[in-house]
Coordinates of C-alpha atoms in Angstrom, one line a residue:
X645 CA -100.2 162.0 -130.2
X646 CA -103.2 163.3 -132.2
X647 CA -102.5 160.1 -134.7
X648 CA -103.1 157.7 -131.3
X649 CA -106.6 159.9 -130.6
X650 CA -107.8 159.7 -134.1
X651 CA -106.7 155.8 -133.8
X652 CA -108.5 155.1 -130.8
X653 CA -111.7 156.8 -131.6
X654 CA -111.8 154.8 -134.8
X655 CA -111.2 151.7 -133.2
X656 CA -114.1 152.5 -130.2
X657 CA -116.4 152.7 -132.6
X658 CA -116.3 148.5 -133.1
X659 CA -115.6 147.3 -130.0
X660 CA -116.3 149.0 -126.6
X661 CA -113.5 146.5 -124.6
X662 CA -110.9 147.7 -127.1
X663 CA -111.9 151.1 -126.8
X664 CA -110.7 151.2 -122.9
X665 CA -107.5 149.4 -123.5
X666 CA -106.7 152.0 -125.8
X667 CA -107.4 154.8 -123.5
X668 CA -105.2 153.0 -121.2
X669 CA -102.3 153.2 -123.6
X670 CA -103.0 156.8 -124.1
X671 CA -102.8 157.1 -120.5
X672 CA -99.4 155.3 -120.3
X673 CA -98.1 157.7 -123.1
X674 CA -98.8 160.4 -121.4
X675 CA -96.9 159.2 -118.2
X676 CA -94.5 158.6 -120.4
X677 CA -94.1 161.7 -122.5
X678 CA -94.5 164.1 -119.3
X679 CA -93.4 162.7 -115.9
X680 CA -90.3 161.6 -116.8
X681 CA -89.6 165.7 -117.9
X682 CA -90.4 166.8 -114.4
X683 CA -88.3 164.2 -112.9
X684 CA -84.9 165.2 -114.8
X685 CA -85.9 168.8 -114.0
X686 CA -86.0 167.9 -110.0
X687 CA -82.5 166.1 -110.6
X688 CA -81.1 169.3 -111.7
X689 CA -82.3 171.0 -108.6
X690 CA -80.8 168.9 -105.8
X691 CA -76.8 166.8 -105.9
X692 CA -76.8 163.7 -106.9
X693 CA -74.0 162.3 -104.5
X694 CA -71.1 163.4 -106.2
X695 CA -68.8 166.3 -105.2
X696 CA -69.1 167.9 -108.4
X697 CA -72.6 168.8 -109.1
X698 CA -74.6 171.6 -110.6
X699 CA -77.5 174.3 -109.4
X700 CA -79.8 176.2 -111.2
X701 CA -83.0 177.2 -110.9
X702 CA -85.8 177.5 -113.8
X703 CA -84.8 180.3 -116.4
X704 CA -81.3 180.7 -114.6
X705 CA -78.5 180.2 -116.7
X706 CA -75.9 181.0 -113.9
X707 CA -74.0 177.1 -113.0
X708 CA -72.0 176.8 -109.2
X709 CA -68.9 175.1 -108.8
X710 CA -68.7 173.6 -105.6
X711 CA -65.2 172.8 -105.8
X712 CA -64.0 176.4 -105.9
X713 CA -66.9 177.5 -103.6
X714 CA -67.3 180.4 -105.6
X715 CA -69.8 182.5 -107.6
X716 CA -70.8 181.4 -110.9
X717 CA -70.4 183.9 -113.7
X718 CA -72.0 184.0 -117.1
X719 CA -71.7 180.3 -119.3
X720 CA -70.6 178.3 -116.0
X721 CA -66.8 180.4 -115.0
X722 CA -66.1 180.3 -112.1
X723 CA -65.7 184.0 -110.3
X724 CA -62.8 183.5 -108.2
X725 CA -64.3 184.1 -104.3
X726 CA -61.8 186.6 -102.4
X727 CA -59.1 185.6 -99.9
X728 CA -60.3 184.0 -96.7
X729 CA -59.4 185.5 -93.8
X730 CA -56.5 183.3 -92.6
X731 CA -55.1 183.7 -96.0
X732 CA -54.3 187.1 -95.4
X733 CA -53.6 186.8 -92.1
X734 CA -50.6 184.6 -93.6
X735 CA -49.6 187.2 -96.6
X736 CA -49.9 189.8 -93.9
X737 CA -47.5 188.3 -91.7
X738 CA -45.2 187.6 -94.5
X739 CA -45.2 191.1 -95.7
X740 CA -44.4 192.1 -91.8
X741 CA -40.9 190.2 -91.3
X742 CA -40.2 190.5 -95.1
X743 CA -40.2 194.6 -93.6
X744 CA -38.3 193.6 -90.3
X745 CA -35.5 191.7 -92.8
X746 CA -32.6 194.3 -92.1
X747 CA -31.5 196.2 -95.6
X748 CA -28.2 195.4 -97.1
X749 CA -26.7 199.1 -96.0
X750 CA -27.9 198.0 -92.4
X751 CA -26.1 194.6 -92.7
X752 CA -22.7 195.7 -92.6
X753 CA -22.2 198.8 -90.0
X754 CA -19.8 201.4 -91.4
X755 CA -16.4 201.5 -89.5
X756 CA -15.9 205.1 -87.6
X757 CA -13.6 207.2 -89.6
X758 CA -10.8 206.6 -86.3
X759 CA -11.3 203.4 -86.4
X760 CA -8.9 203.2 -89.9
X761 CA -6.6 205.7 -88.8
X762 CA -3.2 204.8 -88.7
X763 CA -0.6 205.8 -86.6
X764 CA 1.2 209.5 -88.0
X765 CA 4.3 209.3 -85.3
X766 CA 7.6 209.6 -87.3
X767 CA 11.1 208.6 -85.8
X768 CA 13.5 211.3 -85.1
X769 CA 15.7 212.0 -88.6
X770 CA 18.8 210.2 -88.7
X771 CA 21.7 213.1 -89.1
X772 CA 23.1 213.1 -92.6
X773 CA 26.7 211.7 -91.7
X774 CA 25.4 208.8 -89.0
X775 CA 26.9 210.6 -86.3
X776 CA 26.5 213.6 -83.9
X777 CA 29.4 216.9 -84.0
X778 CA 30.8 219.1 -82.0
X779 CA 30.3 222.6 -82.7
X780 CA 32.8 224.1 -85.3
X781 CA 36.4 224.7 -83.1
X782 CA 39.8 226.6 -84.4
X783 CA 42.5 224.3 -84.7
X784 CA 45.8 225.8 -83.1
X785 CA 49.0 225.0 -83.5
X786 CA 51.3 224.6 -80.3
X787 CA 54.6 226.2 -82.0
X788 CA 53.2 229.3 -83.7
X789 CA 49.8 230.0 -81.8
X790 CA 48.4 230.0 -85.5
X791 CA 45.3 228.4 -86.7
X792 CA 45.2 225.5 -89.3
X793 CA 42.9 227.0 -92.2
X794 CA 41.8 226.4 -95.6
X795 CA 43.9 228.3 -98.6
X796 CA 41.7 231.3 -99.6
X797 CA 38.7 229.6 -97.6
X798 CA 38.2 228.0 -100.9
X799 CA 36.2 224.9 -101.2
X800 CA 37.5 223.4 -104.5
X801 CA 38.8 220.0 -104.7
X802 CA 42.1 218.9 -103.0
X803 CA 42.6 222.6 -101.9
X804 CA 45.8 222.7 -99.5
X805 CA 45.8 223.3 -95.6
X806 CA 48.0 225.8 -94.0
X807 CA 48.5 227.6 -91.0
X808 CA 47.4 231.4 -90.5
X809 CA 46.2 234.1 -88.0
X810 CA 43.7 232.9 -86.1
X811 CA 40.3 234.9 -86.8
X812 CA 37.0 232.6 -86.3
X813 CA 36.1 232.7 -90.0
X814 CA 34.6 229.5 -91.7
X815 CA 37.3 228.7 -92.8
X816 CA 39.1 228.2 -89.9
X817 CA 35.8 226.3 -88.2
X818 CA 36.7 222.5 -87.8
X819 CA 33.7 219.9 -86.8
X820 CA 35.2 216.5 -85.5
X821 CA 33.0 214.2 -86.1
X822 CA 31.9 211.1 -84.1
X823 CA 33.0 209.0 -87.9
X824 CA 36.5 209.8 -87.2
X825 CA 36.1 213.1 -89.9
X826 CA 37.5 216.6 -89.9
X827 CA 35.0 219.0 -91.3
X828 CA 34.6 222.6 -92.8
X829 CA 33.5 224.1 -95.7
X830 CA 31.2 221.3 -95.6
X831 CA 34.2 219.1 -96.9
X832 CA 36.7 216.9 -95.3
X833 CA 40.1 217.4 -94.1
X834 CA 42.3 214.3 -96.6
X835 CA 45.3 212.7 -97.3
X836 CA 46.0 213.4 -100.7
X837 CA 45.7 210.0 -102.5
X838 CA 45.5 208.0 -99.6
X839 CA 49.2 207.9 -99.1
X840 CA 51.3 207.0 -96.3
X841 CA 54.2 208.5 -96.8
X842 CA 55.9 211.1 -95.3
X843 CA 55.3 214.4 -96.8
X844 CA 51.7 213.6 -98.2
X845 CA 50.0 217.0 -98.9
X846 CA 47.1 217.5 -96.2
X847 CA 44.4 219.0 -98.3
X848 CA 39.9 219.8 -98.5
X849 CA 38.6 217.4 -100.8
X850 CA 34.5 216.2 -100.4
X851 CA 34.0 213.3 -97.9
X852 CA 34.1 209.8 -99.2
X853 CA 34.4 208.0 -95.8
X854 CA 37.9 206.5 -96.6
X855 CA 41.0 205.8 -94.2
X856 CA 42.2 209.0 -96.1
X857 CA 40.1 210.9 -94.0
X858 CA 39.9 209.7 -90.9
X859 CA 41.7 211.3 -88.0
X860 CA 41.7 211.6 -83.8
X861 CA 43.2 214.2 -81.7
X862 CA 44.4 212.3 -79.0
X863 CA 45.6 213.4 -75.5
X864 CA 49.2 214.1 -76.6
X865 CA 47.5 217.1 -78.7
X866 CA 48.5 215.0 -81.8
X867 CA 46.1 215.5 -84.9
X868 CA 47.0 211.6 -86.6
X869 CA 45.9 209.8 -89.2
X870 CA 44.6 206.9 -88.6
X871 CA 44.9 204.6 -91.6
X872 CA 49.0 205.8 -92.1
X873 CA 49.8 206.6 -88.1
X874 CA 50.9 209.6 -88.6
X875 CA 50.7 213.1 -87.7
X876 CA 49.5 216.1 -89.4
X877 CA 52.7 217.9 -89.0
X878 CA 54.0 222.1 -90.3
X879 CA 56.0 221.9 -92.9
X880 CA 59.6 222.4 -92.4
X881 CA 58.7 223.7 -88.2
X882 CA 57.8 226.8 -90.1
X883 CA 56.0 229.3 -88.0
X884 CA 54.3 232.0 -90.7
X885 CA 51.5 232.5 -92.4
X886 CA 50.8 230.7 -95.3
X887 CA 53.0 227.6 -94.1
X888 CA 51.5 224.3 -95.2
X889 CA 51.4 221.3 -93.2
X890 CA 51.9 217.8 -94.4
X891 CA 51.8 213.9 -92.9
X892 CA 54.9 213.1 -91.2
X893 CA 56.1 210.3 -88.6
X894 CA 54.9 211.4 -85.2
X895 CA 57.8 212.7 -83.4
X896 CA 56.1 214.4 -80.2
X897 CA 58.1 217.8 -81.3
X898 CA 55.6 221.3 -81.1
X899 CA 55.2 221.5 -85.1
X900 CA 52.9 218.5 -84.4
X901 CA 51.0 219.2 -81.5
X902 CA 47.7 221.0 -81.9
X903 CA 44.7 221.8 -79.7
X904 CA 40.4 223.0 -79.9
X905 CA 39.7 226.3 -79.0

């Protein structure tokens, strides 16, 4: 610029017409060095018809983003704006039915403690043999008036029957059962091996539920068995203590009748 002076002032010294056209130069450079500044400065103060623009105002280095509609922060960031108030009016009504959602221990009700009770009733016990007795009886023979009884009221295996004094001990205490058994001792009255022959010893042997040991007193007052037909019969008609008593053909004499007292 001071070069364009020092030109001009030179050159007005020759001619006075060339003297004014170069003050109208000068005038043009200085249009064109310093208007044009003040024109980019008002650019940066107002938009320029685009949705993305930028404010500031002389000696501010602070920039806007219109697109966030936020607060500028230092070197142009963006400072985030805070929530509108619709948008927490939408978090807050989340937060509200996320706290009415029912909890998983509410999901599921727990079952009263009777509900899962069962039922305690038992049936009656069955009865160890199947079948209902009579209260222990004496036997009695019809011939004698003596009691049939177990020898020695012992109660080992195949122990012989015989007739004796009747006197209400155990071992004169007969159970007929509703299975067709004799009982005492808690053993059974038998037919020793199963036979079916006259003169088979009548003995005590446990119960096995064979024809062996099945009996019925019928209304004749005979004691038979029922798997031979025959009848528990005294030996020999005795009449005395001690006598035993065997399986014989029924014969309808007294030796073989017998009744429950």
């Amino acid at each position: 610029l001071y070069s364009i002076l020092y030109v001009t002032h030179m050159i007005s010294c020759f001619s006075p017409f060339v003297c004014c056209l170069c003050q109208s130069l000068l005038c043009l450079c200085l249009c064109v060095f310093f208007f044009p500044q003040q024109t980019a400065y008002e650019r940066l103060r107002s938009p320029v018809g685009s949705e993305m623009c930028i404010t500031a105002s002389p000696g501010s280095t602070r920039l806007g983003d219109h697109w966030t509609g936020g607060e500028t922060g230092a070197y142009g960031t963006a400072v985030p704006s805070s929530a509108s108030p619709s948008a927490q009016a939408s978090r807050g009504d989340a937060t509200d039915r996320a706290s009415d959602r029912p909890k998983a221990d509410d999901a599921a009700p727990t079952p009263d403690e009777g509900a899962t009770g069962t039922a305690t009733e038992s049936a009656p016990a069955a009865s160890a043999t199947g079948a209902s007795t009579t209260a222990g009886v004496r036997i009695r023979g019809q011939a004698s008036g003596r009691c049939l009884d177990v020898m020695d009221g012992s109660t080992a295996e195949r122990t012989p029957l015989q007739i004796w004094d009747c006197s209400g001990a155990a071992r004169q205490r007969w159970r007929l059962a509703s299975d067709g058994t004799v009982r005492a001792l808690g053993m059974c009255m038998d037919v020793d091996g199963g036979s079916r022959d006259d003169g088979a010893t009548i003995q005590l042997t446990s119960c096995n539920g064979t024809g062996a040991q099945q009996f019925r007193l019928n209304a004749a007052h005979d004691l038979v068995n029922v798997q031979a037909d025959k009848c528990v019969d005294v030996k020999d008609l005795g009449t005395g203590n001690g006598t035993r008593v065997q399986l014989w053909t029924c014969t309808g004499s007294d030796n073989q009748k017998w009744s429950t007292a």
